[in-house]
Coordinates of C-alpha atoms and ligand atoms in Angstrom, one line a residue:
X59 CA 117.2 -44.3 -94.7
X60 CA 119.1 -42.5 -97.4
X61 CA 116.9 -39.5 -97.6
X62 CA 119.7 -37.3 -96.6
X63 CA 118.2 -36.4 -93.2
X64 CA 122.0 -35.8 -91.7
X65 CA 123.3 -33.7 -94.4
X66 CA 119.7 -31.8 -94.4
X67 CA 120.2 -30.7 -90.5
X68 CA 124.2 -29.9 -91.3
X69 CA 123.3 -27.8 -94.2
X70 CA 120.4 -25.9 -92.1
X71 CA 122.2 -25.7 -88.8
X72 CA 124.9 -24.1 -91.0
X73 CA 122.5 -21.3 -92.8
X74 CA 121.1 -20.6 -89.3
X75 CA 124.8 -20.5 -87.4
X76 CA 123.6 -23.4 -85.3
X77 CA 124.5 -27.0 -84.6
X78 CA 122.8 -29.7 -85.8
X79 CA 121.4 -32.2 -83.7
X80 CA 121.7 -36.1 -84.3
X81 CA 119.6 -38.5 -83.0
X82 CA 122.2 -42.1 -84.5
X83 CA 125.0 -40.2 -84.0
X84 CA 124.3 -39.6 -80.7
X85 CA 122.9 -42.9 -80.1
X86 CA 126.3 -44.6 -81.7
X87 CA 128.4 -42.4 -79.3
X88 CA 126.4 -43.6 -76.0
X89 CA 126.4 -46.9 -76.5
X90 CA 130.1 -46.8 -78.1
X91 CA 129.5 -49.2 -80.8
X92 CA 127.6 -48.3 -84.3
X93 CA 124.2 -48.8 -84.5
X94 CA 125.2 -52.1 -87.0
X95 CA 127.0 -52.7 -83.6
X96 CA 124.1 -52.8 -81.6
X97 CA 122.0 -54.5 -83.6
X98 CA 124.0 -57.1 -83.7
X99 CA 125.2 -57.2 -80.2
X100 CA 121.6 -56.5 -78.6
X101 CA 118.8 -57.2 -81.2
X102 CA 116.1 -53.9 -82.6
X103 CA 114.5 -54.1 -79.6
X104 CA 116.6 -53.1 -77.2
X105 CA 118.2 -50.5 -80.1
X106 CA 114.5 -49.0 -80.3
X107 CA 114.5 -48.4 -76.5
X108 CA 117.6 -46.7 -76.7
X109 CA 116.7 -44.5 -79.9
X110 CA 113.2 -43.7 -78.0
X111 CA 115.3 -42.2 -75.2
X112 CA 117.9 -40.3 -76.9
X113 CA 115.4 -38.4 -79.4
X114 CA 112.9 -37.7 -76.9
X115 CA 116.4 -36.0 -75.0
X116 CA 116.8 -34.5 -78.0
X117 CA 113.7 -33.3 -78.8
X118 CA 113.7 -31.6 -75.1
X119 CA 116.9 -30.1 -75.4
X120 CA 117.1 -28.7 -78.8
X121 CA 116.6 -25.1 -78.9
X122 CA 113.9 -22.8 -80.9
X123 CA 115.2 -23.7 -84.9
X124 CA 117.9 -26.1 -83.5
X125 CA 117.6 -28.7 -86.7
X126 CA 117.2 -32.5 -85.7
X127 CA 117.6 -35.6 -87.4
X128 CA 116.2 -38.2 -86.3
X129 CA 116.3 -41.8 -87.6
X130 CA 113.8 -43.4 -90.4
X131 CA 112.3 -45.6 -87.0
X132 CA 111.8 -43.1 -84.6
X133 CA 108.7 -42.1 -85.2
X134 CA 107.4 -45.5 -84.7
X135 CA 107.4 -45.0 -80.6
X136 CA 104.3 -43.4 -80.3
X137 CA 105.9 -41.2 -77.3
X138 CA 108.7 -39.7 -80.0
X139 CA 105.1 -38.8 -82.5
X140 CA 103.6 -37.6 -79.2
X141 CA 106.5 -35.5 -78.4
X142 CA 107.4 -33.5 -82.3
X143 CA 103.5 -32.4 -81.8
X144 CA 105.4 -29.8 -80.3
X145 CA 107.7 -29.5 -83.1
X146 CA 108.1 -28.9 -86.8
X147 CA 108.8 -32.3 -88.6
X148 CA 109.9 -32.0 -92.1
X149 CA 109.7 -35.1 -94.3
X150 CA 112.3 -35.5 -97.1
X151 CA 110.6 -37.4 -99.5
X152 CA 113.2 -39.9 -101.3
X153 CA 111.8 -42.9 -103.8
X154 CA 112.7 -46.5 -102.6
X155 CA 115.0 -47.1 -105.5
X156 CA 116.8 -43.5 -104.6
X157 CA 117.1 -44.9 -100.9
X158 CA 118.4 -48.6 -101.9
X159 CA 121.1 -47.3 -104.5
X160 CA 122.5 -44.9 -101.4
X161 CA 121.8 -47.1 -98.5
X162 CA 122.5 -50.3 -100.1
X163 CA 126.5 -50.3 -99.3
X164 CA 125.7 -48.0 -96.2
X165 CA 126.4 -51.2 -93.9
X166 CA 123.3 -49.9 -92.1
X167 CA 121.4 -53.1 -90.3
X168 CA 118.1 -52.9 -92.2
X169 CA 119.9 -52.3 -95.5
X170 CA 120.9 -55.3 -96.5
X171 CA 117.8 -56.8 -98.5
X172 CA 116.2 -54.7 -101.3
X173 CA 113.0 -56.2 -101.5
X174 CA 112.9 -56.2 -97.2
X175 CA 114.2 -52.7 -97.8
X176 CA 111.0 -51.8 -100.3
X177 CA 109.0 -53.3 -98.0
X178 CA 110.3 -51.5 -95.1
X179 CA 110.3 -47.6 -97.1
X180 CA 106.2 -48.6 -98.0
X181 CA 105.6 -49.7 -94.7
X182 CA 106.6 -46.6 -93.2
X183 CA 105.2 -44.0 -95.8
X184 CA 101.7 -44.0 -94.1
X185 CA 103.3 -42.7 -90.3
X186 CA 105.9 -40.7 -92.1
X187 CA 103.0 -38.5 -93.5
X188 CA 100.3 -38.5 -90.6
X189 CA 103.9 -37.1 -88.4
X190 CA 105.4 -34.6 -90.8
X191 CA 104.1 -30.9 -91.3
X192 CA 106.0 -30.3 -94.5
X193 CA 107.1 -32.7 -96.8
X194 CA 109.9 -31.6 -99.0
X195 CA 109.9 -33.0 -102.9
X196 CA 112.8 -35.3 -103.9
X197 CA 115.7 -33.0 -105.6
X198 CA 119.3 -31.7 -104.9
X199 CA 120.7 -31.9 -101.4
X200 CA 120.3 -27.8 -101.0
X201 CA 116.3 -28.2 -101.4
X202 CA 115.7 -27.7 -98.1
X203 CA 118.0 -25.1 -97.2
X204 CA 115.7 -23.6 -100.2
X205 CA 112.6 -24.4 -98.1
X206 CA 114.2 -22.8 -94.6
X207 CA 112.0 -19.5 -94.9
X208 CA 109.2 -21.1 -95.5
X209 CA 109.8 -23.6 -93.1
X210 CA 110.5 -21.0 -90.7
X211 CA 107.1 -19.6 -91.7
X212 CA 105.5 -22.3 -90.7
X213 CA 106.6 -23.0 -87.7
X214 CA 106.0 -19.5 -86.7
X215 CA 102.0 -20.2 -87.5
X216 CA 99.0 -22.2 -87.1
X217 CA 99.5 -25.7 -86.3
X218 CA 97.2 -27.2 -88.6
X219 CA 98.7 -25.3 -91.7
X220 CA 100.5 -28.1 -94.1
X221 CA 103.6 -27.4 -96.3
X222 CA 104.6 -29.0 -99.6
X223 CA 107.7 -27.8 -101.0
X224 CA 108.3 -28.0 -104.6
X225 CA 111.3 -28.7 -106.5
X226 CA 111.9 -28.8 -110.3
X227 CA 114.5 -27.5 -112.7
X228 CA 112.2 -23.7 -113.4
X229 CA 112.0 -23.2 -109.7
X230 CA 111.1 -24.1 -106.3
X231 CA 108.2 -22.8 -104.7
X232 CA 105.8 -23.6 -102.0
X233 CA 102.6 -25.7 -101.6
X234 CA 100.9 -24.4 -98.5
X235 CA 97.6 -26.3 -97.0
X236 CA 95.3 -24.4 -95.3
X237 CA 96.3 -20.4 -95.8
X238 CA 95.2 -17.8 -98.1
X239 CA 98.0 -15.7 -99.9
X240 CA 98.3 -12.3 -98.9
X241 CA 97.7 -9.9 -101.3
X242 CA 99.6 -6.9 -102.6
X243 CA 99.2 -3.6 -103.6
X244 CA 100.1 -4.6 -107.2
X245 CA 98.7 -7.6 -107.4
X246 CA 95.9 -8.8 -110.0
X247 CA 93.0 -11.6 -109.4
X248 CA 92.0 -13.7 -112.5
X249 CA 89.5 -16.1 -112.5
X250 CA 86.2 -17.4 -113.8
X251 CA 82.7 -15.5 -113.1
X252 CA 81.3 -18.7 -111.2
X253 CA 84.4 -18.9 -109.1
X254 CA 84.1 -14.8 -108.6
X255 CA 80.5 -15.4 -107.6
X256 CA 80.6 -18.7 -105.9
X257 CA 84.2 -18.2 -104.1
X258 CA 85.3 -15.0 -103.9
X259 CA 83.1 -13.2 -102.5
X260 CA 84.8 -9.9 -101.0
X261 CA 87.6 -12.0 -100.4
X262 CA 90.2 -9.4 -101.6
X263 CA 87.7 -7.0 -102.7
X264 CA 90.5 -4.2 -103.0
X265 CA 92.4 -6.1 -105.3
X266 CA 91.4 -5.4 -109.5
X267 CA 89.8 -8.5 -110.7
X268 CA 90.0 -9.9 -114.2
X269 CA 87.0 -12.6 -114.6
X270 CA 85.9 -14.9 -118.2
X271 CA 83.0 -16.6 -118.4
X272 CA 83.5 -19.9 -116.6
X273 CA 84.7 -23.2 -119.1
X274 CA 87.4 -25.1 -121.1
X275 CA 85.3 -23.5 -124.1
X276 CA 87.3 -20.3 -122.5
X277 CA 90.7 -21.5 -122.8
X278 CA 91.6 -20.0 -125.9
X279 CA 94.5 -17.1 -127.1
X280 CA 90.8 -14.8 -127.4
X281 CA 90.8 -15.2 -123.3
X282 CA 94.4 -14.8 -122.8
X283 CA 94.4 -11.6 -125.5
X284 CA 91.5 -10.0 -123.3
X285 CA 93.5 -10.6 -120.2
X286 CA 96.8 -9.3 -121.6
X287 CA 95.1 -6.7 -122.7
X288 CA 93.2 -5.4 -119.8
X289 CA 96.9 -6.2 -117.4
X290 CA 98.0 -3.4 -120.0
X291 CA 95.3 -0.6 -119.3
X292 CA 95.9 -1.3 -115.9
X293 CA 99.4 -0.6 -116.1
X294 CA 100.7 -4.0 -114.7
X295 CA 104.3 -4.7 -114.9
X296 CA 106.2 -7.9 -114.3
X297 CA 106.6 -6.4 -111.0
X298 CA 102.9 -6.9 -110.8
X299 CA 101.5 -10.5 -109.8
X300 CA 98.7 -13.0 -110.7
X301 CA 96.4 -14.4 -108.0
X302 CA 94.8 -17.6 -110.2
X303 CA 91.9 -18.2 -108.1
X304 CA 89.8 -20.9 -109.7
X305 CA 90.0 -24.3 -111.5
X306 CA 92.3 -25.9 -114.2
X307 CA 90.9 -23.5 -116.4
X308 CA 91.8 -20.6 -114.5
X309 CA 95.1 -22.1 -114.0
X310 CA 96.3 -22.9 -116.9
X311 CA 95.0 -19.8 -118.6
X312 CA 96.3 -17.1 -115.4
X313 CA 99.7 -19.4 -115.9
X314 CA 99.7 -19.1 -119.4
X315 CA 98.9 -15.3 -119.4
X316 CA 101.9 -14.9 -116.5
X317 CA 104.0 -16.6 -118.1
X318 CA 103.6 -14.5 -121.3
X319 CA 102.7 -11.2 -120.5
X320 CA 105.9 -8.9 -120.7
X321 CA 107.5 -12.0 -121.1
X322 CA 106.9 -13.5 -117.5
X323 CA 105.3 -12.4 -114.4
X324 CA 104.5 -14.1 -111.2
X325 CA 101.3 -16.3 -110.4
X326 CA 99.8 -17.8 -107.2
X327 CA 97.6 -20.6 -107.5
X328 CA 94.7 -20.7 -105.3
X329 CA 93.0 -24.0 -106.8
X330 CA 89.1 -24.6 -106.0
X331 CA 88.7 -27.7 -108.0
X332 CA 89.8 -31.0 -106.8
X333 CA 91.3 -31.3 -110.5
X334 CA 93.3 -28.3 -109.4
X335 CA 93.9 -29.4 -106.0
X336 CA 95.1 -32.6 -107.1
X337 CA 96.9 -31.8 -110.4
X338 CA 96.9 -28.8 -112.4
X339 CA 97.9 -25.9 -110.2
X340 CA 101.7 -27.9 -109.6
X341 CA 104.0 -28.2 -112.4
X342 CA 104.3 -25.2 -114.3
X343 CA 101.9 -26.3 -117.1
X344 CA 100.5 -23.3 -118.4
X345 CA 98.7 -22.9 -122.1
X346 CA 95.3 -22.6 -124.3
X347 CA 93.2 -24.8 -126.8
X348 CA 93.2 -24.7 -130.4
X349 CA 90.7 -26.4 -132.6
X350 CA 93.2 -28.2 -133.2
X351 CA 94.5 -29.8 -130.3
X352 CA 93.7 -29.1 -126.6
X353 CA 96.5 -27.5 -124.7
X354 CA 98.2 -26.9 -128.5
X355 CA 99.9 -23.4 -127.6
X356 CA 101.2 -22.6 -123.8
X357 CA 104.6 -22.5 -121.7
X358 CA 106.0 -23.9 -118.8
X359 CA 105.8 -21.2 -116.1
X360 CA 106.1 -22.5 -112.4
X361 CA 104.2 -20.7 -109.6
X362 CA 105.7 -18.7 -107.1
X363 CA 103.3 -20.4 -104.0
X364 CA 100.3 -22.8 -104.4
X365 CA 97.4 -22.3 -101.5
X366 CA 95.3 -25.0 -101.1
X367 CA 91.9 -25.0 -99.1
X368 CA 89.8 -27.7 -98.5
X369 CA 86.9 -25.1 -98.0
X370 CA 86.8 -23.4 -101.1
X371 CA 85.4 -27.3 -102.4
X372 CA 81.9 -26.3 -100.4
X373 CA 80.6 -25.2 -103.1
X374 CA 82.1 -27.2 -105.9
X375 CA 79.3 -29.1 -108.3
X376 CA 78.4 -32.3 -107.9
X377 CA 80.0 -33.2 -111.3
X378 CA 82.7 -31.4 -111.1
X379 CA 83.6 -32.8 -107.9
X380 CA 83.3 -36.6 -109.6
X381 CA 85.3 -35.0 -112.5
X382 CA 88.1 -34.5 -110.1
X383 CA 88.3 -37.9 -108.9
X384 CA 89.5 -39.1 -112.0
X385 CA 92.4 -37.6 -111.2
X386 CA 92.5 -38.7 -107.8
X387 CA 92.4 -42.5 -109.3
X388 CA 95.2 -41.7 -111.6
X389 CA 97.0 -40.0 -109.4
X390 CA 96.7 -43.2 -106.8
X391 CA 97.2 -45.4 -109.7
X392 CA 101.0 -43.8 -110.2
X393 CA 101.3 -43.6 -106.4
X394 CA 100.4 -47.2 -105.0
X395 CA 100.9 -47.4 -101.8
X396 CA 98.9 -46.2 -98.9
X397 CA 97.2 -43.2 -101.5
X398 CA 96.0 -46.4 -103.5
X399 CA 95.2 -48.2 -100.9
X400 CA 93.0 -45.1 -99.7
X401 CA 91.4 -44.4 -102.6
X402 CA 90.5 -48.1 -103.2
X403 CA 88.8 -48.5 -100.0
X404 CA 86.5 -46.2 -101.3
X405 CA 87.6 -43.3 -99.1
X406 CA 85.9 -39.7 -99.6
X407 CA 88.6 -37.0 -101.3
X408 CA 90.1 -35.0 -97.4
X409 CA 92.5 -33.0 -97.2
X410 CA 95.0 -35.5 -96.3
X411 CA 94.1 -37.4 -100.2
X412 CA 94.4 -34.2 -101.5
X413 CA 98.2 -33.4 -100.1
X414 CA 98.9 -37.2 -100.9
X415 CA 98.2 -36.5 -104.6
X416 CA 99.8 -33.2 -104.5
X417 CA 102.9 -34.8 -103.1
X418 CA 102.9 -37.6 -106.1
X419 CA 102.6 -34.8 -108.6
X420 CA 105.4 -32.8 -106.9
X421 CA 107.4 -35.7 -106.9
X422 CA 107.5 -36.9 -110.6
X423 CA 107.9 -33.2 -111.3
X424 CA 110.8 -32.8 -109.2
X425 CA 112.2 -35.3 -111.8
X426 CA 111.4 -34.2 -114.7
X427 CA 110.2 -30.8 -115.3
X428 CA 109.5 -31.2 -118.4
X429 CA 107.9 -34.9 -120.3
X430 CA 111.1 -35.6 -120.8
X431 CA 110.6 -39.1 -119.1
X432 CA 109.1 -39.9 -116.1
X433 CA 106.3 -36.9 -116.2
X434 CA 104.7 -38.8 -119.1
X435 CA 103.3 -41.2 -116.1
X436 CA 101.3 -38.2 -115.3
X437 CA 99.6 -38.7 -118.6
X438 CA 98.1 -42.2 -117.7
X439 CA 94.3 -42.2 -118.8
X440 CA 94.7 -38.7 -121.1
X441 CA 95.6 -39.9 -124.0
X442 CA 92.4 -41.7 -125.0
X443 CA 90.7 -38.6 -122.5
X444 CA 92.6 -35.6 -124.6
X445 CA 91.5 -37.8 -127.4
X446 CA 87.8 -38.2 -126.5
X447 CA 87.5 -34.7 -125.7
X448 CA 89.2 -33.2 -129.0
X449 CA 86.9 -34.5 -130.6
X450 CA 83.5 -33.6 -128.9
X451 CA 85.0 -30.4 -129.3
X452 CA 85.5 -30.1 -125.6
X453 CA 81.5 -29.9 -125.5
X454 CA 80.0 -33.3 -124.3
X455 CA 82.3 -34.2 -121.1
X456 CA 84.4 -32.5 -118.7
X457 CA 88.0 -33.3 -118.7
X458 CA 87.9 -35.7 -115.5
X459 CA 84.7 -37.4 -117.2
X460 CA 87.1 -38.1 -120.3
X461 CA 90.0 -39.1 -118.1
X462 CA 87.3 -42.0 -116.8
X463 CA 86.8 -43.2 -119.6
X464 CA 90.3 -42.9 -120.7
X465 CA 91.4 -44.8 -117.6
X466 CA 89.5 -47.6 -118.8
X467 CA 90.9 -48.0 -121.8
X468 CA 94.5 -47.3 -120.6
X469 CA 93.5 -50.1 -118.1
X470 CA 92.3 -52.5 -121.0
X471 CA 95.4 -51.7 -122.8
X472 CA 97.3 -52.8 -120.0
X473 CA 95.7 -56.2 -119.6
X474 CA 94.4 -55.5 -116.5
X475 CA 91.3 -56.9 -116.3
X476 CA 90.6 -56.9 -112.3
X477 CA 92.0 -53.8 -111.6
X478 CA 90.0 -52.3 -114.5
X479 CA 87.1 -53.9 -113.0
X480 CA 88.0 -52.3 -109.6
X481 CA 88.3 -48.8 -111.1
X482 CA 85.5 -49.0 -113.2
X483 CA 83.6 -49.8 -110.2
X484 CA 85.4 -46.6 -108.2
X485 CA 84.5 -44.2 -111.1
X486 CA 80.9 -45.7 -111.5
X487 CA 80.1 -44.8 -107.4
X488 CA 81.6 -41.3 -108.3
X489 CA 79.1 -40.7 -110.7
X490 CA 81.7 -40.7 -113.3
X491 CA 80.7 -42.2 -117.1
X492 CA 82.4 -45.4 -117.6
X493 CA 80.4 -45.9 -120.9
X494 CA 81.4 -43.6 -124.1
X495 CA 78.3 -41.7 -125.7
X496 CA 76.8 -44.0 -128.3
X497 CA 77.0 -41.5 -130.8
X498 CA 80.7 -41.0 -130.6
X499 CA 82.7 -42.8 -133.3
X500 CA 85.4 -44.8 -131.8
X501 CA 87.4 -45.1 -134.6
X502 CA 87.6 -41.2 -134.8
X503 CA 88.6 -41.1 -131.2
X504 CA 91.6 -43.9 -131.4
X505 CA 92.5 -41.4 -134.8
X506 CA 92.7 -38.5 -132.3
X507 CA 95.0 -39.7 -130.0
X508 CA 97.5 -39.8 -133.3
X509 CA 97.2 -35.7 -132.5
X510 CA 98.3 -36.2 -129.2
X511 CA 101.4 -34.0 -128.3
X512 CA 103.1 -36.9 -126.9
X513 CA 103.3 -38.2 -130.9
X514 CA 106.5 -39.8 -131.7
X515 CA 106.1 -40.1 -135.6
X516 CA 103.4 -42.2 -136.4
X517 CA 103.2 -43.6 -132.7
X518 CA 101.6 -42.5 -129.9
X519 CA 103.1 -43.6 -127.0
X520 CA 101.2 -44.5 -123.8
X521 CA 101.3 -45.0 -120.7
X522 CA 100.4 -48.3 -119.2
X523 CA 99.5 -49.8 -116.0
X524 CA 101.8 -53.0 -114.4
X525 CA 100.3 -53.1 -110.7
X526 CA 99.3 -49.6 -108.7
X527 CA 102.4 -48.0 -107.8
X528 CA 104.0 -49.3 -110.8
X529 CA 103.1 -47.2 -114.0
X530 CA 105.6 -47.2 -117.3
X531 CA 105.3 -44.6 -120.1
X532 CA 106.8 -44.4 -123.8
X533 CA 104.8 -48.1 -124.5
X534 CA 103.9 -49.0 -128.1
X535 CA 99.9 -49.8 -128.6
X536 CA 98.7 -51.6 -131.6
X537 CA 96.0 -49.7 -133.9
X538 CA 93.6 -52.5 -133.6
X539 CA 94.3 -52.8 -129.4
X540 CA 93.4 -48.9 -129.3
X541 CA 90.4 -49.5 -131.4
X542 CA 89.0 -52.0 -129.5
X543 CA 89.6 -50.5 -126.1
X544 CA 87.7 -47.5 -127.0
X545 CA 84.7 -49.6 -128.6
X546 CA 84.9 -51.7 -125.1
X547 CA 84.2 -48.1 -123.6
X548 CA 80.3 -48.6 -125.5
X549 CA 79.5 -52.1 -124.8
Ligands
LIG726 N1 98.3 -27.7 -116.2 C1 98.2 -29.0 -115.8 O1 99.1 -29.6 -115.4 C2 96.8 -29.6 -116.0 C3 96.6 -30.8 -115.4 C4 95.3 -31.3 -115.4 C5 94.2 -30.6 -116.0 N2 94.5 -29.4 -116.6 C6 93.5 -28.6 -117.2 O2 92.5 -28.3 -116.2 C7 91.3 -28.0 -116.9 C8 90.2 -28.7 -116.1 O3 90.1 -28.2 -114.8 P1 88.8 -28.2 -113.9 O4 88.3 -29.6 -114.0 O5 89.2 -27.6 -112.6 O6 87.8 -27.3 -114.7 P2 87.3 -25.8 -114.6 O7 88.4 -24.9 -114.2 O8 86.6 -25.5 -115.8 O9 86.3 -25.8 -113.4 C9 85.1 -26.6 -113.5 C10 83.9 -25.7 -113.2 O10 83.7 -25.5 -111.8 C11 83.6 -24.2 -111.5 N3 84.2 -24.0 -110.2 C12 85.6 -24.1 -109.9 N4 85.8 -24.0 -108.6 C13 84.5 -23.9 -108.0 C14 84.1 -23.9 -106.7 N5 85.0 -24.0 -105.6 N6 82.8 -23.7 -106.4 C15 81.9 -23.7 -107.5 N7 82.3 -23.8 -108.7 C16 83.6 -23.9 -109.0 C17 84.3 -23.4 -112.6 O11 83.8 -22.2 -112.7 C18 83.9 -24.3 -113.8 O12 82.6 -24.0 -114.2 C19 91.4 -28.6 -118.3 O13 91.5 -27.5 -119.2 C20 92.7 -29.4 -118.3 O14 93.4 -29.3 -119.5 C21 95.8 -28.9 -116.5

């Protein structure tokens, strides 16, 4: 309800000089009453039935491309999910509060309530996403007239290929699950030499390769200088593109180099890290380390497609795979919902996790591009993690390992206790360190988070946890809270 889902198949129909199809319109014009009307006069049952017959009518009859909107219950009859197995179904994501504040005055029947609203939108998110093939991000109403080719795309190819679309204010793009990008004839790879040699393979062997040694030691303006450089004796152009195959490193330093060399070229990310996968290849986050200050120097440059493969994780470490579910609990921790409930029930990282978190990221980014609000939730757990690795110089844990123990403190901060407890206990059977390094000086790591780029003044805000599913940033910590949060991370 509310997600637009009439005004989505009007504004496609249109583009494709079709008619939309609509499954409560049509229902309201058989039964020559409103569907308030029927609910009223016959009770949800009997309304169910009727929607169940219409849309599977629908279903049959619509033609090849022939948009369809069908109503936020119809996919609960199991013989409407049965039936759009033959079909393309395209989710538009919209937040509960979005929903209430349009549907609210809509007079619709299940509308009237808000909290039997909330409970309704999270009771549905779970069969929403096992239906849908792509899932479009919450933004303006032309979004997914945006999406259409790719949508197209899709539904001209494998079944079991996924599609995310993104929205933000730099640019839309597209998230695709389970393809590789093609390449072309100007096209440049960069990556890492352990993701050339474990990964790539001859996987675009044609294609000119630019490979640094593998490590956040690597992300530095040296790298990106090297890079720029050897795009320049090649002779690339900003007609040329980036193929980013690799983790964040990779990402962040192929972005970074894209979205500087000749002033902005195009990059694909092809993550192979479930830090990646999960987080850093969405959102236009691009940049290098300084001494410094991790991530001190960079630009916001979003990608022109995202290709995510569950197989290229084969050969991921052991470590590095734990390193990534850090972000997979802080991901689920800003999610809530069925992601949290997931992850909580101990649930190994699939694909279907993976699109889950890549649809939370989309979504806060879709609303703000750029930290000016709610993208600082994104930061839950970092800022005691950016802290903690600053200053180990990047040298004694991986960035996910940090973002454990970061989580734990954020979690302290919070006041919660249990759910701390819980989480520490999810990050322990990871093989994640939920202990900080005896040798580290606490003190010097609550002082580092006063470098964080999030500094307002003095303060550092963070971001704090209320229940999963319900994360606030921009909250004042006192010096002696932060303090002692970190020294709980050695006891
Ligand atoms: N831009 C963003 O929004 C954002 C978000 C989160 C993190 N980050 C950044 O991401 C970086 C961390 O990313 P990461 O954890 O992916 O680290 P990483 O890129 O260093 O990868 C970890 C290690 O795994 C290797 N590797 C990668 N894929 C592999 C594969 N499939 N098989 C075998 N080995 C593989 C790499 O060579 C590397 O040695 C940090 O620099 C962090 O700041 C950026």
């Amino acid at each position: 309800m509310g997600a637009g889902k009439t005004s989505a198949a009007r504004d496609v129909a249109a583009r494709l000089g079709t008619e939309p199809l609509d499954a409560d319109a049509e229902i309201e014009l058989r039964a020559g009453a409103s569907i308030g009307e029927i609910f009223a006069r016959d009770g949800e049952p009997a309304f169910r039935e009727l929607e169940e017959r219409v849309v599977l009518e629908l279903l049959d009859r619509a033609s090849d491309g022939q948009p369809v909107a069908l109503g936020g219950g119809a996919v609960l009859s199991e013989r409407v999910r049965e039936a759009l197995r033959a079909h393309t179904v395209v989710l538009l994501e919209v937040s509960h509060a979005t929903a209430w504040q349009r549907a609210q005055h809509s007079g619709r029947p299940l509308a009237h309530d808000r909290d039997a609203f909330e409970a309704l939108w999270a009771s549905r998110q779970a069969v929403y996403a096992d239906v849908a093939d792509a899932f479009i991000a919450e933004g303006d109403r032309q979004a997914v007239v945006r999406a259409l080719p790719a949508l197209q795309q899709l539904a001209a190819g494998e079944p079991a290929v996924r599609l995310a679309w993104a929205t933000s204010a730099g640019g839309d793009y597209p998230v695709w699950f389970g393809t590789w990008p093609d390449a072309g004839s100007q096209d440049v790879l960069i990556s890492d030499d352990r993701v050339a040699g474990a990964v790539l393979g001859d996987w675009l062997a044609e294609t000119p390769r630019l490979t640094f040694a593998a490590g956040e030691e690597s992300k530095t303006l040296a790298t990106a200088e090297g890079l720029w450089r050897a795009l320049a004796s090649r002779g690339a152009t900003r007609r040329s593109r980036i193929i980013a195959v690799g983790g964040g490193v990779v990402g962040d330093m192929a972005g970074f180099v894209a979205a500087s060399y000749q002033r902005g070229m195009p990059v694909v990310h092809v993550p192979t890290t479930i830090v990646a996968q999960v987080d850093s290849a969405y959102g236009g986050k691009t940049g290098v380390d300084l001494p410094e200050g991790k991530n001190y120097v960079g630009a916001y440059h979003q990608p022109e497609a995202v290709h995510v493969l569950h197989d290229v994780l084969a050969t991921l470490p052991e470590e590095e795979r734990a390193a990534g579910y850090a972000e997979v609990v802080k991901t689920a921790l800003i999610a809530g919902g069925p992601l949290w409930e997931r992850v909580r029930s101990g649930a190994p990282v699939d694909e279907d996790v993976v699109l889950a978190c890549a649809r939370t990221k989309l979504g806060v980014v879709a609303a703000d591009e750029r930290d000016g609000g709610l993208r600082q939730v994104l930061n839950l757990g970092h800022t005691v993690g950016h802290a903690i690795e600053t200053e180990t110089r990047y040298a004694r844990y991986r960035h996910g390992e940090a973002v454990s123990l970061g989580l734990l403190a954020a979690l302290r901060l919070s006041g919660q206790d249990e759910l701390r407890g819980e989480v520490r206990t999810l990050l322990a059977a990871a093989g994640l360190p939920t202990e900080l390094d005896p040798a580290i000086d606490p003190s010097a790591v609550a002082a580092a988070t006063r470098a964080d780029k999030k500094r307002v003044g003095e303060d550092t805000p963070f971001v704090l946890v209320r229940a999963p599913g319900d994360v606030v940033f921009g909250q004042h910590v006192a010096a002696a809270d932060l303090l002692a949060s970190v020294q709980e991370l050695q006891r």
